[in-house]
Short mmCIF file of C-alpha atoms and ligand atoms in Angstrom, two decimals:
data_model
loop_
_atom_site.label_atom_id
_atom_site.label_comp_id
_atom_site.label_asym_id
_atom_site.label_seq_id
_atom_site.Cartn_x
_atom_site.Cartn_y
_atom_site.Cartn_z
CA MET A 655 0.00 0.00 0.00
CA SER A 656 2.00 3.00 -1.11
CA SER A 657 -0.67 5.67 -1.20
CA HIS A 658 -4.12 6.42 0.04
CA ALA A 659 -5.56 7.53 -3.26
CA THR A 660 -9.15 7.23 -2.04
CA ALA A 661 -9.80 8.94 1.25
CA GLN A 662 -12.51 7.32 3.35
CA PRO A 663 -14.15 9.85 5.68
CA MET A 664 -15.80 8.45 8.81
CA THR A 665 -17.96 10.04 11.49
CA ALA A 666 -18.47 9.17 15.15
CA SER A 667 -21.45 10.45 17.14
CA LYS A 668 -22.31 10.56 20.81
CA SER A 669 -22.72 6.90 21.70
CA GLY A 670 -24.83 4.92 24.11
CA PRO A 671 -23.02 3.07 26.86
CA LEU A 672 -20.30 0.77 25.51
CA LYS A 673 -20.82 -2.77 26.79
CA GLY A 674 -19.32 -6.18 26.11
CA THR A 675 -15.91 -7.67 25.39
CA ALA A 676 -13.28 -5.94 23.28
CA SER A 677 -10.92 -8.61 21.94
CA VAL A 678 -8.30 -6.60 20.09
CA PRO A 679 -5.95 -8.09 17.45
CA GLY A 680 -2.35 -9.20 17.85
CA ASP A 681 0.50 -6.90 18.80
CA LYS A 682 1.95 -5.06 15.82
CA SER A 683 5.52 -4.86 17.15
CA ILE A 684 5.62 -8.56 18.02
CA SER A 685 3.97 -9.56 14.72
CA HIS A 686 6.66 -7.79 12.64
CA ARG A 687 9.38 -9.39 14.74
CA ALA A 688 7.86 -12.90 14.58
CA LEU A 689 8.00 -12.74 10.76
CA ILE A 690 11.50 -11.25 10.62
CA PHE A 691 13.11 -13.53 13.22
CA GLY A 692 11.25 -16.48 11.68
CA ALA A 693 12.82 -15.60 8.32
CA MET A 694 16.28 -15.57 9.94
CA ALA A 695 15.88 -18.94 11.67
CA VAL A 696 16.70 -22.25 10.01
CA GLY A 697 13.44 -24.19 9.55
CA GLU A 698 9.78 -23.53 10.23
CA THR A 699 8.47 -20.98 12.73
CA LYS A 700 4.76 -21.23 13.52
CA ILE A 701 2.88 -18.09 14.51
CA THR A 702 -0.61 -17.74 15.99
CA GLY A 703 -2.46 -14.51 16.65
CA LEU A 704 -0.49 -12.61 13.99
CA LEU A 705 -1.88 -9.13 13.36
CA GLU A 706 -3.14 -9.14 9.78
CA GLY A 707 -2.91 -5.37 9.49
CA GLN A 708 -1.44 -3.86 6.34
CA ASP A 709 1.87 -2.96 8.04
CA VAL A 710 2.50 -6.57 8.99
CA LEU A 711 1.31 -7.90 5.60
CA ASP A 712 3.89 -5.62 3.98
CA THR A 713 6.61 -7.14 6.18
CA ALA A 714 5.41 -10.66 5.25
CA LYS A 715 5.71 -9.72 1.58
CA ALA A 716 9.20 -8.33 2.18
CA MET A 717 10.34 -11.53 3.92
CA ARG A 718 9.18 -13.50 0.85
CA ALA A 719 11.21 -11.16 -1.36
CA PHE A 720 14.31 -12.01 0.72
CA GLY A 721 13.73 -15.74 0.14
CA ALA A 722 11.70 -16.92 3.16
CA THR A 723 8.55 -18.98 2.62
CA VAL A 724 5.71 -17.22 4.42
CA ILE A 725 2.29 -18.89 4.40
CA GLN A 726 -1.07 -18.01 5.94
CA HIS A 727 -2.85 -21.22 7.04
CA ALA A 728 -5.90 -19.70 8.75
CA PRO A 729 -6.77 -16.28 10.16
CA GLY A 730 -3.83 -15.32 12.40
CA ALA A 731 -2.09 -18.68 11.87
CA TRP A 732 1.05 -18.36 9.76
CA SER A 733 4.28 -20.21 9.17
CA VAL A 734 7.65 -18.87 8.11
CA HIS A 735 10.27 -21.16 6.64
CA GLY A 736 13.45 -19.23 7.37
CA VAL A 737 16.70 -19.08 5.45
CA GLY A 738 19.06 -18.58 8.39
CA VAL A 739 21.18 -15.63 9.55
CA GLY A 740 23.08 -14.37 6.50
CA GLY A 741 20.93 -16.51 4.18
CA PHE A 742 18.84 -13.72 2.67
CA GLN A 743 18.79 -13.44 -1.13
CA GLU A 744 18.81 -10.06 -2.86
CA PRO A 745 15.22 -9.02 -3.67
CA ALA A 746 14.48 -8.62 -7.37
CA ASP A 747 12.46 -5.45 -6.85
CA VAL A 748 12.00 -2.47 -4.54
CA ILE A 749 10.83 -3.28 -0.98
CA ASP A 750 7.67 -1.24 -0.30
CA CYS A 751 6.96 -1.08 3.44
CA GLY A 752 3.76 0.92 2.97
CA ASN A 753 3.06 2.97 6.11
CA SER A 754 5.36 1.08 8.45
CA GLY A 755 8.36 2.71 10.13
CA THR A 756 8.92 -0.44 12.16
CA GLY A 757 8.86 -2.60 9.04
CA VAL A 758 11.34 -0.57 7.02
CA ARG A 759 13.76 0.15 9.89
CA LEU A 760 13.91 -3.43 11.13
CA ILE A 761 14.30 -4.83 7.63
CA MET A 762 17.11 -2.36 6.86
CA GLY A 763 18.89 -3.71 9.94
CA THR A 764 18.29 -7.26 8.84
CA MET A 765 19.94 -6.87 5.41
CA ALA A 766 22.67 -4.36 6.36
CA THR A 767 25.29 -7.00 7.17
CA THR A 768 24.68 -9.18 4.10
CA PRO A 769 26.31 -8.20 0.78
CA MET A 770 23.29 -7.12 -1.26
CA THR A 771 21.76 -3.92 -2.57
CA VAL A 772 18.16 -3.17 -1.63
CA THR A 773 15.98 -0.17 -2.41
CA PHE A 774 13.24 0.69 0.09
CA THR A 775 10.19 2.88 -0.28
CA GLY A 776 6.84 3.47 1.39
CA ASP A 777 3.69 5.58 1.29
CA ALA A 778 3.59 9.39 1.43
CA SER A 779 3.74 9.30 5.25
CA LEU A 780 6.72 6.92 5.45
CA ARG A 781 8.60 8.83 2.73
CA LYS A 782 8.61 11.88 5.04
CA ARG A 783 10.11 10.06 8.03
CA PRO A 784 13.82 10.18 8.96
CA MET A 785 15.85 7.05 8.22
CA GLY A 786 19.27 8.50 9.23
CA ARG A 787 18.66 7.37 12.80
CA VAL A 788 18.93 3.80 11.48
CA THR A 789 21.40 4.19 8.61
CA ASP A 790 23.91 6.06 10.85
CA PRO A 791 24.50 3.04 13.13
CA LEU A 792 24.22 0.64 10.17
CA SER A 793 27.09 2.48 8.49
CA LEU A 794 29.29 1.58 11.49
CA PHE A 795 28.84 -2.08 10.48
CA GLY A 796 30.08 -1.16 7.00
CA ALA A 797 26.74 -0.67 5.22
CA GLN A 798 26.15 2.31 2.93
CA ALA A 799 22.87 4.15 2.38
CA TYR A 800 21.82 6.53 -0.40
CA GLY A 801 18.51 8.26 0.21
CA ARG A 802 16.74 11.50 -0.55
CA LYS A 803 17.55 14.75 1.23
CA GLY A 804 17.30 14.41 5.02
CA GLY A 805 17.75 10.64 4.83
CA ARG A 806 14.27 10.10 3.36
CA LEU A 807 12.93 7.16 1.35
CA PRO A 808 13.23 5.95 -1.34
CA MET A 809 16.61 4.82 -0.15
CA THR A 810 19.10 2.23 -1.34
CA VAL A 811 21.11 0.33 1.24
CA VAL A 812 24.24 -1.58 0.27
CA GLY A 813 24.88 -4.28 2.86
CA ALA A 814 28.39 -4.78 4.26
CA ALA A 815 30.39 -7.62 2.67
CA ASN A 816 32.72 -7.84 5.71
CA PRO A 817 30.68 -6.47 8.60
CA VAL A 818 32.34 -5.53 11.87
CA PRO A 819 30.56 -5.60 15.24
CA VAL A 820 29.44 -2.30 16.70
CA ARG A 821 29.10 -0.61 20.08
CA TYR A 822 26.34 1.97 19.84
CA ALA A 823 24.70 4.28 22.39
CA LEU A 824 21.23 5.23 21.14
CA PRO A 825 20.93 9.02 20.71
CA VAL A 826 17.09 8.73 20.76
CA ALA A 827 14.94 6.39 22.86
CA SER A 828 13.83 4.17 19.99
CA ALA A 829 13.06 0.46 19.97
CA GLN A 830 13.15 0.55 16.18
CA VAL A 831 16.75 1.80 16.12
CA LYS A 832 17.78 -0.59 18.91
CA SER A 833 16.20 -3.49 17.03
CA ALA A 834 17.78 -2.51 13.69
CA VAL A 835 21.24 -2.54 15.32
CA LEU A 836 20.60 -5.90 17.00
CA LEU A 837 19.31 -7.40 13.75
CA ALA A 838 22.40 -6.15 11.91
CA GLY A 839 24.56 -7.51 14.73
CA LEU A 840 23.17 -10.98 14.11
CA ASN A 841 25.23 -11.34 10.94
CA ALA A 842 28.37 -9.58 12.21
CA PRO A 843 31.13 -11.58 13.89
CA GLY A 844 31.83 -10.96 17.59
CA GLN A 845 29.75 -8.96 20.02
CA THR A 846 27.47 -6.08 19.12
CA VAL A 847 26.55 -3.81 22.02
CA VAL A 848 23.61 -1.39 22.17
CA ILE A 849 23.26 1.02 25.08
CA GLU A 850 19.90 2.63 25.79
CA ARG A 851 19.64 5.32 28.45
CA GLU A 852 15.85 4.92 28.78
CA PRO A 853 14.36 1.46 28.40
CA THR A 854 12.23 1.03 25.26
CA ARG A 855 10.02 -1.91 24.29
CA ASP A 856 12.03 -5.09 24.70
CA HIS A 857 10.31 -7.46 22.28
CA SER A 858 13.43 -7.96 20.13
CA GLU A 859 15.52 -8.93 23.14
CA ARG A 860 12.86 -11.37 24.39
CA MET A 861 12.45 -12.89 20.96
CA LEU A 862 16.17 -13.18 20.25
CA LEU A 863 16.54 -15.17 23.47
CA GLY A 864 13.55 -17.33 22.47
CA PHE A 865 15.13 -18.04 19.05
CA GLY A 866 18.34 -19.15 20.81
CA ALA A 867 20.65 -16.15 20.36
CA GLN A 868 23.18 -15.30 23.06
CA LEU A 869 22.11 -11.97 24.51
CA THR A 870 22.61 -10.29 27.88
CA VAL A 871 21.04 -7.13 29.30
CA GLU A 872 22.98 -5.38 32.04
CA LYS A 873 21.45 -2.49 33.97
CA THR A 874 24.19 0.11 34.57
CA SER A 875 24.40 3.82 35.39
CA GLU A 876 24.58 4.44 31.60
CA GLY A 877 21.27 2.57 31.13
CA ASN A 878 20.64 -0.88 29.67
CA VAL A 879 23.71 -2.40 28.05
CA ILE A 880 22.56 -5.08 25.60
CA THR A 881 25.23 -7.44 24.29
CA LEU A 882 24.51 -9.80 21.41
CA THR A 883 26.87 -12.49 20.14
CA GLY A 884 26.83 -12.50 16.34
CA GLN A 885 26.35 -15.28 13.82
CA PRO A 886 24.23 -17.67 15.88
CA GLU A 887 22.06 -20.32 14.30
CA LEU A 888 18.54 -19.20 15.21
CA ARG A 889 16.17 -22.05 16.10
CA PRO A 890 12.63 -21.83 14.73
CA GLN A 891 9.97 -21.16 17.34
CA THR A 892 6.26 -21.34 17.98
CA VAL A 893 5.20 -17.75 18.62
CA ALA A 894 1.82 -16.94 20.18
CA VAL A 895 1.40 -13.21 19.55
CA PRO A 896 -0.35 -11.50 22.49
CA ARG A 897 -2.98 -8.79 21.92
CA ASP A 898 -1.78 -5.26 21.21
CA PRO A 899 -1.94 -2.90 24.22
CA SER A 900 -1.68 0.04 21.83
CA SER A 901 -4.86 -1.12 20.05
CA ALA A 902 -6.58 -1.97 23.36
CA ALA A 903 -6.04 1.68 24.30
CA PHE A 904 -8.85 2.76 21.94
CA PRO A 905 -11.77 0.73 23.39
CA VAL A 906 -10.37 1.27 26.91
CA CYS A 907 -10.27 5.05 26.52
CA ALA A 908 -13.63 5.09 24.73
CA ALA A 909 -15.24 3.25 27.67
CA LEU A 910 -13.69 5.71 30.13
CA ILE A 911 -15.26 8.73 28.41
CA VAL A 912 -18.61 7.36 27.08
CA GLU A 913 -21.28 7.67 29.76
CA GLY A 914 -22.48 4.43 31.35
CA SER A 915 -19.84 2.20 29.70
CA ASP A 916 -18.60 -1.02 31.28
CA ILE A 917 -16.40 -3.24 29.09
CA PHE A 918 -14.05 -6.19 29.42
CA VAL A 919 -10.74 -6.17 27.53
CA PRO A 920 -8.91 -9.50 27.77
CA GLY A 921 -5.16 -10.06 27.62
CA VAL A 922 -3.73 -6.52 27.78
CA SER A 923 0.07 -6.46 28.07
CA GLN A 924 1.49 -5.38 31.41
CA ASN A 925 5.03 -5.37 30.01
CA LEU A 926 6.68 -2.43 31.80
CA THR A 927 8.05 -1.17 28.47
CA ARG A 928 4.48 -0.85 27.08
CA ASN A 929 2.14 0.01 29.97
CA GLY A 930 2.71 3.75 30.49
CA LEU A 931 -0.78 4.73 29.29
CA TYR A 932 -2.44 2.41 31.78
CA LEU A 933 -0.38 3.82 34.69
CA THR A 934 -1.29 7.33 33.60
CA LEU A 935 -5.01 6.57 33.30
CA VAL A 936 -5.05 5.11 36.82
CA GLU A 937 -3.30 8.26 38.11
CA MET A 938 -6.03 10.32 36.45
CA GLY A 939 -8.69 8.41 38.36
CA ALA A 940 -9.79 5.95 35.66
CA GLN A 941 -11.87 3.03 36.87
CA ILE A 942 -9.82 0.13 35.56
CA GLU A 943 -9.56 -3.21 37.32
CA PHE A 944 -6.61 -5.42 36.39
CA GLN A 945 -7.82 -9.02 36.71
CA ASN A 946 -6.24 -12.45 36.29
CA PRO A 947 -2.56 -11.49 35.79
CA ARG A 948 -0.71 -14.22 33.85
CA THR A 949 1.80 -14.81 31.04
CA GLU A 950 0.64 -15.14 27.42
CA GLY A 951 3.00 -15.52 24.46
CA GLY A 952 5.91 -14.71 26.78
CA GLU A 953 4.37 -11.38 27.85
CA PRO A 954 2.83 -10.50 31.22
CA VAL A 955 -0.89 -9.75 30.59
CA ALA A 956 -4.06 -8.99 32.56
CA ASP A 957 -7.76 -8.74 31.73
CA LEU A 958 -9.15 -5.24 32.13
CA ARG A 959 -12.61 -4.25 33.34
CA VAL A 960 -13.08 -0.63 32.35
CA ARG A 961 -15.94 1.63 33.47
CA PHE A 962 -17.05 5.13 32.56
CA SER A 963 -15.06 7.50 34.77
CA ASP A 964 -16.59 10.95 35.10
CA THR A 965 -14.18 12.28 37.72
CA MET A 966 -10.86 11.92 35.90
CA LYS A 967 -8.38 14.74 36.52
CA GLY A 968 -5.47 15.93 34.39
CA VAL A 969 -1.95 14.94 35.43
CA GLU A 970 1.61 15.78 34.47
CA VAL A 971 2.99 12.75 32.65
CA PRO A 972 6.64 12.15 33.65
CA PRO A 973 8.83 12.56 30.53
CA GLU A 974 10.75 9.37 31.37
CA ARG A 975 7.50 7.46 30.90
CA ALA A 976 7.32 8.48 27.22
CA PRO A 977 8.97 5.39 25.69
CA SER A 978 6.47 3.09 27.42
CA MET A 979 3.48 4.94 25.96
CA ILE A 980 4.91 6.64 22.88
CA ASP A 981 2.04 5.53 20.61
CA GLU A 982 -0.63 6.36 23.20
CA TYR A 983 -0.27 10.16 23.52
CA PRO A 984 -2.92 10.87 20.84
CA ILE A 985 -5.60 8.85 22.65
CA LEU A 986 -4.41 10.13 26.04
CA SER A 987 -4.95 13.68 24.80
CA VAL A 988 -8.58 12.74 23.98
CA VAL A 989 -9.10 11.38 27.51
CA ALA A 990 -7.41 14.54 28.84
CA ALA A 991 -9.92 16.69 26.93
CA CYS A 992 -12.75 14.78 28.65
CA SER A 993 -11.19 15.15 32.14
CA THR A 994 -10.96 18.22 34.36
CA GLY A 995 -7.81 20.34 34.71
CA LYS A 996 -4.67 20.34 32.63
CA THR A 997 -2.84 17.29 31.33
CA ILE A 998 0.79 18.15 30.69
CA MET A 999 2.80 15.95 28.33
CA ARG A 1000 6.46 16.98 28.18
CA GLY A 1001 9.41 15.28 26.52
CA VAL A 1002 7.27 14.15 23.59
CA LYS A 1003 9.14 15.56 20.56
CA GLU A 1004 9.46 12.04 19.12
CA LEU A 1005 5.73 12.36 18.33
CA ARG A 1006 6.69 14.80 15.59
CA VAL A 1007 8.35 12.04 13.53
CA LYS A 1008 5.71 9.31 13.79
CA GLU A 1009 3.26 8.41 10.98
CA SER A 1010 2.40 12.12 11.17
CA ASP A 1011 3.49 15.02 13.39
CA ARG A 1012 1.20 13.80 16.14
CA ILE A 1013 1.57 16.90 18.36
CA ASP A 1014 0.41 19.10 15.51
CA ALA A 1015 -2.31 16.70 14.32
CA MET A 1016 -3.83 16.34 17.79
CA ALA A 1017 -3.48 20.04 18.63
CA ARG A 1018 -5.21 21.19 15.42
CA GLY A 1019 -8.01 18.60 15.64
CA LEU A 1020 -8.70 19.18 19.33
CA GLU A 1021 -8.78 22.94 18.78
CA ALA A 1022 -11.26 22.43 15.94
CA CYS A 1023 -13.40 20.46 18.43
CA GLY A 1024 -13.34 23.36 20.90
CA VAL A 1025 -10.52 22.23 23.22
CA THR A 1026 -7.80 24.62 24.41
CA ILE A 1027 -4.27 23.42 23.68
CA GLU A 1028 -0.77 24.68 24.41
CA GLU A 1029 2.18 23.23 22.56
CA ASP A 1030 5.85 23.70 21.87
CA GLU A 1031 8.40 21.56 20.06
CA ASP A 1032 8.56 19.01 22.89
CA THR A 1033 5.29 19.56 24.81
CA LEU A 1034 1.53 19.14 24.50
CA ILE A 1035 -0.83 20.54 27.14
CA VAL A 1036 -4.56 19.81 26.97
CA HIS A 1037 -7.06 21.82 28.99
CA GLY A 1038 -9.77 19.38 30.07
CA MET A 1039 -13.46 20.23 29.60
CA GLY A 1040 -14.83 17.48 31.82
CA ALA A 1041 -16.92 14.42 30.99
CA GLY A 1042 -19.31 15.22 28.12
CA GLY A 1043 -17.90 18.77 27.90
CA VAL A 1044 -16.11 18.71 24.53
CA PRO A 1045 -18.18 20.48 21.82
CA GLY A 1046 -16.87 18.45 18.84
CA GLY A 1047 -18.67 19.20 15.56
CA ALA A 1048 -15.48 19.29 13.43
CA THR A 1049 -13.73 17.32 10.73
CA CYS A 1050 -10.17 16.41 11.76
CA ALA A 1051 -7.30 15.70 9.36
CA THR A 1052 -5.63 12.31 9.93
CA HIS A 1053 -2.48 12.82 7.78
CA ILE A 1054 -2.29 9.09 6.83
CA ASP A 1055 -2.02 8.23 10.54
CA HIS A 1056 -4.10 5.36 11.94
CA ARG A 1057 -3.79 6.45 15.56
CA ILE A 1058 -4.88 10.02 14.80
CA ALA A 1059 -7.93 8.66 12.95
CA MET A 1060 -8.94 6.32 15.79
CA SER A 1061 -8.32 8.97 18.47
CA PHE A 1062 -10.68 11.52 16.90
CA LEU A 1063 -13.33 8.86 16.25
CA VAL A 1064 -13.20 7.93 19.96
CA LEU A 1065 -13.57 11.63 20.82
CA GLY A 1066 -16.70 11.80 18.64
CA MET A 1067 -18.29 9.01 20.73
CA ALA A 1068 -18.23 11.30 23.79
CA ALA A 1069 -18.42 14.84 22.33
CA LYS A 1070 -21.63 16.91 22.18
CA HIS A 1071 -21.60 17.01 18.37
CA PRO A 1072 -20.29 14.41 15.88
CA VAL A 1073 -16.58 14.34 15.02
CA SER A 1074 -15.48 13.29 11.54
CA VAL A 1075 -12.10 12.30 10.19
CA ASP A 1076 -11.16 13.11 6.63
CA ASP A 1077 -9.64 9.67 6.05
CA ALA A 1078 -10.14 6.53 8.14
CA SER A 1079 -8.44 4.23 5.61
CA PRO A 1080 -5.06 4.13 7.48
CA ILE A 1081 -6.75 2.29 10.37
CA VAL A 1082 -6.17 -0.98 8.46
CA THR A 1083 -2.45 -0.67 9.14
CA SER A 1084 -2.81 -1.67 12.81
CA PHE A 1085 -6.45 -2.35 13.75
CA PRO A 1086 -8.38 -3.66 10.73
CA ILE A 1087 -11.41 -4.66 12.85
CA PHE A 1088 -11.69 -1.28 14.64
CA GLU A 1089 -15.03 -0.24 13.11
CA GLY A 1090 -16.75 -3.60 13.70
CA LEU A 1091 -15.33 -4.02 17.18
CA MET A 1092 -16.34 -0.53 18.31
CA THR A 1093 -19.84 -0.64 16.80
CA GLY A 1094 -20.26 -4.10 18.40
CA LEU A 1095 -19.67 -2.43 21.78
CA GLY A 1096 -22.32 0.21 20.97
CA ALA A 1097 -20.32 3.00 19.34
CA SER A 1098 -22.08 5.16 16.72
CA LEU A 1099 -19.70 5.10 13.76
CA ARG A 1100 -20.63 5.59 10.14
CA GLN A 1101 -18.82 5.86 6.83
CA GLY A 1102 -18.80 9.37 5.37
CA GLY A 1103 -18.24 12.90 6.55
CA GLN A 1104 -20.57 15.55 7.93
C1 LIG B 2500 7.99 0.29 17.62
C2 LIG B 2500 8.68 1.29 18.27
C3 LIG B 2500 8.16 2.66 18.44
C4 LIG B 2500 6.68 2.77 18.16
C5 LIG B 2500 6.27 1.98 16.94
C6 LIG B 2500 6.63 0.52 17.10
C7 LIG B 2500 8.61 -1.03 17.49
O1 LIG B 2500 8.84 3.50 17.54
O2 LIG B 2500 6.29 4.11 17.99
O3 LIG B 2500 4.88 2.08 16.71
O4 LIG B 2500 7.89 -1.99 17.16
O5 LIG B 2500 9.81 -1.14 17.73
P1 LIG B 2500 10.26 4.17 17.91
O6 LIG B 2500 11.21 3.09 18.15
O7 LIG B 2500 10.65 4.99 16.71
O8 LIG B 2500 9.98 5.03 19.10
#
């Protein structure tokens, strides 16, 4: 999917109480990694619960182009017959990662230490996003990258013929960059070391251990020091992908702000590198019960009972929490608008280089819906209007960004007047069943604008 030629407007209106069970699809981050690590193992990896969103389908297609056999057996049930570390073949055509920053950055890491030349592209959103943050460390392995101005796609990466291991301290808190370096380190001799000052999602580390790589994580005063021994033979695995806490955020937050709601959301990750939104909501006074804590697909999970919460208050979100909720600030800002007082989000400049500039997209859309916003390069402040207090009645631009689209549709379920988005089509990248799942709970969503 390299463009959204046909925009699909969608409108959400004030909704009756949301009731029932919200079973959200598989985790996007883990789904990409299951396909990629499966392709680098020798033999057949079996995956259940794979997210069949467009981003992940684009990664599946890419893995086939590199020589892996990737087959869908039933909904969510896939197998990957891998070619081994260093066994990738040079793709015969351009690799189009669609909308997916995770897809393109991880795959660049994967091929950077194999002698081949690969050209990457993506949709209009992905072609605006910076790739230098990945190609800079990949060049230390010996890879070369030739992109457009500012390190933008389309970009051609020439993998290193004689890669050397790397020691790299991440200049930005980014699991994508960390993972790209680790993936490149797989096919370099010796030990590759990545140092992250603030912990980011650790799915690559968990999965590398599961696939049999030698990896250690040491907590030091510099942060996490992750050491990977290169050139292992990865053993194929059975991967049960847990549900996506970033997708669960939408029905959870909708239930918190739609009057009378009471929903059940099974299997939400409690991984400390992913649960920042849930901590923040509880601090705001959200009525969320965490039931039946257990492990699923190697991740700590709990079932959530979520009830309408009309006394939520704004909070100041600690900046060091940002990596554990980086994708959840758009929907948090919607909850903030429906709470009382100010919610202050500092240290969030990374939001400016996501699928869209999410600070700008949320600020402009919330203002159009009657909410007062303050922003600077690294900060978003939302002035809450209380439960049921947001006027709404606007059409918000989604800028080819699934999470912006879903956030404003959730706002429309609680606002006084309907809220439309100019284009809901990007939602398929991460949450293809969003419309059906939300209407099944009682949300008023319809195709078309106002
Ligand atoms: C992801 C990491 C995060 C996140 C993205 C998924 C991953 O990006 O925003 O949706 O799977 O590694 P950054 O690493 O750029 O912060």
